[in-house]
Structures are given as C-alpha cells and as structure tokens.
Short mmCIF file of C-alpha atoms and ligand atoms in Angstrom, two decimals:
data_model
loop_
_atom_site.label_atom_id
_atom_site.label_comp_id
_atom_site.label_asym_id
_atom_site.label_seq_id
_atom_site.Cartn_x
_atom_site.Cartn_y
_atom_site.Cartn_z
CA MET A 1 0.00 0.00 0.00
CA PRO A 2 1.61 3.35 -0.98
CA LEU A 3 2.10 5.54 2.08
CA ASN A 4 2.78 9.24 2.57
CA ILE A 5 5.94 9.37 4.65
CA LEU A 6 7.33 12.65 5.93
CA ILE A 7 11.13 12.81 6.20
CA VAL A 8 12.38 15.49 8.59
CA GLU A 9 16.14 15.60 8.00
CA ASP A 10 18.43 18.59 7.54
CA GLU A 11 21.29 16.80 5.77
CA PRO A 12 20.37 16.93 2.07
CA ALA A 13 22.31 13.77 1.11
CA ILE A 14 20.62 11.67 3.80
CA GLN A 15 17.20 13.18 3.05
CA GLU A 16 17.68 12.34 -0.63
CA LEU A 17 18.87 8.80 0.07
CA ILE A 18 15.86 8.06 2.27
CA ALA A 19 13.42 9.61 -0.21
CA VAL A 20 14.84 7.58 -3.11
CA ASN A 21 14.54 4.38 -1.10
CA LEU A 22 10.99 5.09 0.03
CA GLU A 23 9.93 5.92 -3.50
CA GLY A 24 11.67 2.78 -4.74
CA ALA A 25 9.48 0.83 -2.33
CA GLY A 26 6.37 2.46 -3.80
CA HIS A 27 5.80 5.13 -1.15
CA HIS A 28 5.43 8.87 -1.51
CA ALA A 29 8.11 10.93 0.27
CA LEU A 30 7.37 14.37 1.73
CA ARG A 31 10.48 16.30 2.77
CA ALA A 32 11.29 18.87 5.41
CA ALA A 33 14.62 20.16 6.72
CA ASP A 34 13.40 21.59 10.02
CA ALA A 35 10.45 21.85 12.40
CA GLU A 36 8.91 24.82 10.66
CA GLN A 37 8.81 23.07 7.27
CA ALA A 38 7.63 19.83 8.84
CA LEU A 39 4.70 21.48 10.61
CA ALA A 40 3.77 23.46 7.48
CA ILE A 41 3.63 20.22 5.46
CA MET A 42 1.61 18.48 8.16
CA ARG A 43 -0.97 21.24 8.16
CA GLN A 44 -1.62 20.40 4.50
CA THR A 45 -1.16 16.64 4.52
CA LEU A 46 -1.20 14.42 7.55
CA PRO A 47 1.43 11.77 6.74
CA ASP A 48 0.98 8.08 7.50
CA LEU A 49 4.34 8.04 9.26
CA VAL A 50 7.11 10.50 10.20
CA LEU A 51 10.86 9.80 10.02
CA LEU A 52 12.30 12.34 12.39
CA ASP A 53 15.96 13.27 12.70
CA TRP A 54 17.04 14.04 16.25
CA MET A 55 19.62 16.77 15.54
CA LEU A 56 17.98 19.56 13.56
CA PRO A 57 18.65 23.28 13.32
CA GLY A 58 16.22 25.13 15.60
CA GLN A 59 13.73 22.82 17.32
CA SER A 60 15.14 19.32 17.90
CA GLY A 61 13.48 16.16 16.69
CA LEU A 62 12.69 15.36 20.29
CA ALA A 63 10.78 18.64 20.70
CA ILE A 64 8.89 17.97 17.45
CA ALA A 65 7.93 14.47 18.65
CA ARG A 66 6.55 15.94 21.88
CA HIS A 67 4.66 18.58 19.91
CA LEU A 68 3.08 15.97 17.61
CA ARG A 69 2.06 13.81 20.55
CA GLY A 70 0.49 16.78 22.33
CA ASN A 71 -1.74 17.64 19.38
CA ALA A 72 -5.03 15.79 18.84
CA ARG A 73 -4.65 15.69 15.06
CA THR A 74 -1.13 14.23 15.06
CA ARG A 75 -1.26 12.19 18.27
CA GLY A 76 -1.76 8.89 16.45
CA THR A 77 0.81 9.43 13.70
CA PRO A 78 3.62 6.87 13.95
CA ILE A 79 7.09 8.37 14.50
CA ILE A 80 10.49 6.78 13.95
CA MET A 81 13.46 8.79 15.25
CA LEU A 82 16.64 8.84 13.15
CA THR A 83 19.76 9.55 15.05
CA ALA A 84 23.50 9.26 15.36
CA LYS A 85 23.03 8.84 19.08
CA SER A 86 23.08 5.27 20.25
CA ALA A 87 23.31 5.73 23.99
CA GLU A 88 20.62 3.96 26.00
CA GLN A 89 19.65 7.20 27.76
CA ASP A 90 18.97 8.94 24.43
CA LYS A 91 16.89 6.04 23.25
CA ILE A 92 14.79 6.24 26.39
CA LEU A 93 14.32 10.01 25.93
CA GLY A 94 13.16 9.46 22.35
CA LEU A 95 10.64 6.82 23.33
CA GLU A 96 9.41 8.93 26.25
CA ALA A 97 8.83 11.84 23.88
CA GLY A 98 6.43 9.60 22.00
CA ALA A 99 8.54 8.03 19.25
CA ASP A 100 7.47 4.52 18.28
CA ASP A 101 10.91 3.35 17.27
CA TYR A 102 14.44 4.48 16.90
CA ILE A 103 17.04 3.90 14.17
CA THR A 104 20.70 4.66 14.64
CA LYS A 105 22.62 6.12 11.71
CA PRO A 106 24.06 4.78 9.53
CA PHE A 107 21.29 2.32 8.64
CA SER A 108 20.62 0.31 5.52
CA PRO A 109 17.56 1.02 3.37
CA ARG A 110 16.46 -2.51 4.08
CA GLU A 111 16.53 -1.93 7.83
CA LEU A 112 14.61 1.31 7.42
CA LEU A 113 11.84 -0.37 5.40
CA ALA A 114 11.67 -3.27 7.86
CA ARG A 115 11.33 -0.85 10.81
CA ILE A 116 8.62 1.13 9.01
CA LYS A 117 6.68 -2.07 8.43
CA ALA A 118 7.08 -3.19 12.04
CA VAL A 119 5.89 0.16 13.42
CA LEU A 120 2.88 0.19 11.10
CA ARG A 121 1.92 -3.35 12.14
CA ARG A 122 1.83 -2.10 15.70
CA ARG A 123 0.40 1.38 15.25
CA ALA A 124 -1.59 1.39 12.01
CA PRO A 125 -2.16 -2.20 10.80
CA GLN A 126 -4.83 -0.98 8.38
CA LEU A 127 -2.00 0.60 6.36
CA THR A 128 -0.14 -2.68 5.83
CA ASP A 129 -0.76 -5.35 3.22
CA ASP A 130 -1.04 -8.11 5.84
CA VAL A 131 -4.01 -10.41 5.33
CA VAL A 132 -6.45 -10.24 8.26
CA GLU A 133 -8.76 -13.07 9.20
CA VAL A 134 -11.37 -13.08 11.94
CA LYS A 135 -13.97 -15.81 12.46
CA GLY A 136 -13.94 -16.97 8.85
CA LEU A 137 -13.98 -13.44 7.48
CA ARG A 138 -10.82 -12.86 5.46
CA LEU A 139 -9.58 -9.58 4.01
CA ASP A 140 -6.61 -9.47 1.64
CA PRO A 141 -5.44 -5.85 1.14
CA ALA A 142 -2.97 -6.62 -1.65
CA ALA A 143 -5.53 -8.52 -3.73
CA HIS A 144 -8.33 -6.19 -2.57
CA ARG A 145 -10.47 -9.22 -1.80
CA VAL A 146 -12.86 -10.16 0.99
CA SER A 147 -14.33 -13.58 1.63
CA GLY A 148 -16.65 -14.99 4.26
CA ASN A 149 -16.27 -18.72 4.97
CA GLY A 150 -14.57 -19.07 1.59
CA GLN A 151 -17.29 -17.23 -0.32
CA THR A 152 -16.22 -14.04 -2.15
CA LEU A 153 -18.00 -10.93 -0.86
CA ASP A 154 -18.46 -7.87 -3.00
CA LEU A 155 -17.55 -4.59 -1.24
CA GLY A 156 -17.26 -1.03 -2.52
CA PRO A 157 -13.96 0.81 -1.91
CA THR A 158 -15.20 2.73 1.16
CA GLU A 159 -16.77 -0.40 2.69
CA PHE A 160 -13.48 -2.21 2.07
CA ARG A 161 -11.46 0.43 3.97
CA LEU A 162 -14.06 0.55 6.71
CA LEU A 163 -13.95 -3.23 7.17
CA HIS A 164 -10.13 -3.21 7.09
CA PHE A 165 -10.07 -0.59 9.84
CA PHE A 166 -12.64 -2.51 11.92
CA MET A 167 -10.83 -5.83 11.56
CA THR A 168 -7.50 -4.32 12.62
CA HIS A 169 -9.11 -2.43 15.52
CA ALA A 170 -11.59 -4.98 16.84
CA GLU A 171 -13.51 -4.69 20.10
CA ARG A 172 -12.98 -0.95 20.50
CA VAL A 173 -15.88 1.44 20.08
CA HIS A 174 -15.28 4.00 17.33
CA SER A 175 -17.29 7.19 17.11
CA ARG A 176 -18.50 8.39 13.72
CA ALA A 177 -15.97 11.24 13.89
CA GLN A 178 -13.14 8.79 14.55
CA LEU A 179 -14.22 6.59 11.65
CA LEU A 180 -14.33 9.62 9.36
CA ASP A 181 -10.77 10.53 10.38
CA GLN A 182 -9.43 7.01 10.04
CA VAL A 183 -11.28 5.76 6.99
CA TRP A 184 -12.23 8.80 4.96
CA GLY A 185 -9.03 10.64 5.78
CA ASP A 186 -7.85 13.91 7.13
CA HIS A 187 -9.26 17.20 5.80
CA VAL A 188 -12.27 15.45 4.34
CA TYR A 189 -15.50 17.19 5.20
CA VAL A 190 -18.44 14.87 5.07
CA GLU A 191 -21.38 14.57 7.41
CA GLU A 192 -21.34 11.98 10.15
CA ARG A 193 -24.53 10.55 8.65
CA THR A 194 -22.38 9.35 5.73
CA VAL A 195 -20.79 6.84 8.11
CA ASP A 196 -24.19 5.28 8.80
CA VAL A 197 -24.87 4.94 5.07
CA HIS A 198 -21.63 3.03 4.53
CA ILE A 199 -22.11 0.89 7.64
CA ARG A 200 -25.47 -0.16 6.22
CA ARG A 201 -23.85 -1.05 2.88
CA LEU A 202 -21.08 -2.94 4.65
CA ARG A 203 -23.57 -4.96 6.68
CA GLN A 204 -25.51 -5.77 3.52
CA ALA A 205 -22.32 -6.98 1.82
CA LEU A 206 -21.46 -9.19 4.81
CA GLU A 207 -24.96 -10.67 5.11
CA ALA A 208 -24.20 -13.37 2.53
CA SER A 209 -21.90 -15.16 4.99
CA GLY A 210 -23.61 -13.97 8.18
CA HIS A 211 -20.68 -11.75 9.21
CA ASP A 212 -22.86 -8.64 9.35
CA ALA A 213 -23.58 -9.49 13.00
CA LEU A 214 -19.95 -8.67 13.88
CA ILE A 215 -20.63 -4.96 13.34
CA GLU A 216 -22.43 -3.70 16.40
CA THR A 217 -24.12 -0.37 16.88
CA VAL A 218 -23.21 1.10 20.25
CA ARG A 219 -26.09 3.37 21.10
CA GLY A 220 -25.15 7.02 21.45
CA THR A 221 -21.47 6.29 20.79
CA GLY A 222 -20.70 4.66 17.46
CA TYR A 223 -19.76 1.24 16.16
CA ARG A 224 -17.75 -1.75 17.25
CA PHE A 225 -16.41 -4.77 15.40
CA ALA A 226 -17.15 -7.38 18.04
CA VAL A 227 -15.40 -10.71 17.82
CA ALA A 228 -15.27 -11.77 21.48
CA ALA A 229 -18.84 -13.08 21.70
CA1 CA B 1 20.64 16.26 11.47
#
C-alpha cells in the first residue's frame, strides 16, 4: 500500500537517500529540513508516518515528537526517530517523547523499510498489506479481496477500507468522527450521517456469509467490530 511518509532531515544527502529508497518501495516521500517546514507540510497533509531526525537546526526532533504527541490531530501518527546517538539514555528520551521506534545512523535502506513495516503493524495495521482473518472473514489488502467462509464478498472501496479498519481495531468502540478521520481521511469534510450509510452497505455486503452481525451499533457512541462473543 503506498504511504505518505514525511522525512524530517536537515542533511540533504541523507534526506535524498531516504526519499529515493521510500519511492523505490512504492511510497510517496514528503520532505522537510526543520520543524517549521515539517509542521507546514503536516498542516496540508497528515502523513501516515514520520521519520524524524534528532539533531535539527532550531527545534530538535525530540521537541517535534513531543509537539506531535500533544496535538489531537497528530497524536496517532507513527514516528520513527533517526539519530546518530546510540546511547541507551537517548533512546529512552526518544521513546518517552512519543517516538514509536528508533534507528541509529548509519542504517541500511532494508533496515529502514523493515522498521517502518514493524511500526505500522503495531500502530496502524490498516495501512499494511497483511491479510487479516477473523472468524472466517478474510480480508486481503494486496488482492483487494474479501471472503466470508470461503465465499467471495463484494464490497465497494469505502466499505473495504471501513472493514479493514474494523478488523485491525476490533472490540474498541469508534465514534462516527473517529471513523471519518481514520477511513475517509484527514481534511475530508463529510457529514457523520455518511458513516451510517456506509455501515449499512457494509452490513448488507457481509450478510451473505452472516458476518454482518460482527458490526455492532453502540447506542449514542458509534460502532464496534465485536469478535469476542
Ligand atoms: Ca541532522
């Protein structure tokens, strides 16, 4: 799945090397050389993941990580710190500031891509191509296919993303606003009622195999993909 990845790195050669490798892996690289540029980009486009250099002119990567974690819009965005520092104490500081992982320079492109994948599995599994299977319901992101007990189910693109998000975030209750943010995307202005329309369509699509019952309405709150029962 192509991702928008923001690289915050002031050394042009390293920034370029990372961007080339990300693009080679099919992702889209956004680039910033300092905090100001990074925040300006993030106001326009909320990236799927941020690669954040520690030593930057002006605000440090650590300060940026704290800032992103303190802001409702960017709180959930995965962050990987890039740094020449390898001391245990620095690593702890980075993780305390809200970074999800930490890569010490120099690193190989292969290690970088592996770390990105590992962080996404943990923080945003709906952005990976991993097949998810719950109670006979199987969703294959790479093939864009859903089946229930072996029977192919026909879902529209929005219903597909909605189901992918539910399956990777089971049991939790999601409000309509949260679903809009997570499934429709940032800076998309649609009414919350739209969520109900697509939930209805998703349930209809899942009826064929009886998996529609997994999507519960939580009165006054939102929806839950319930698999524990
Ligand atoms: Ca630097």
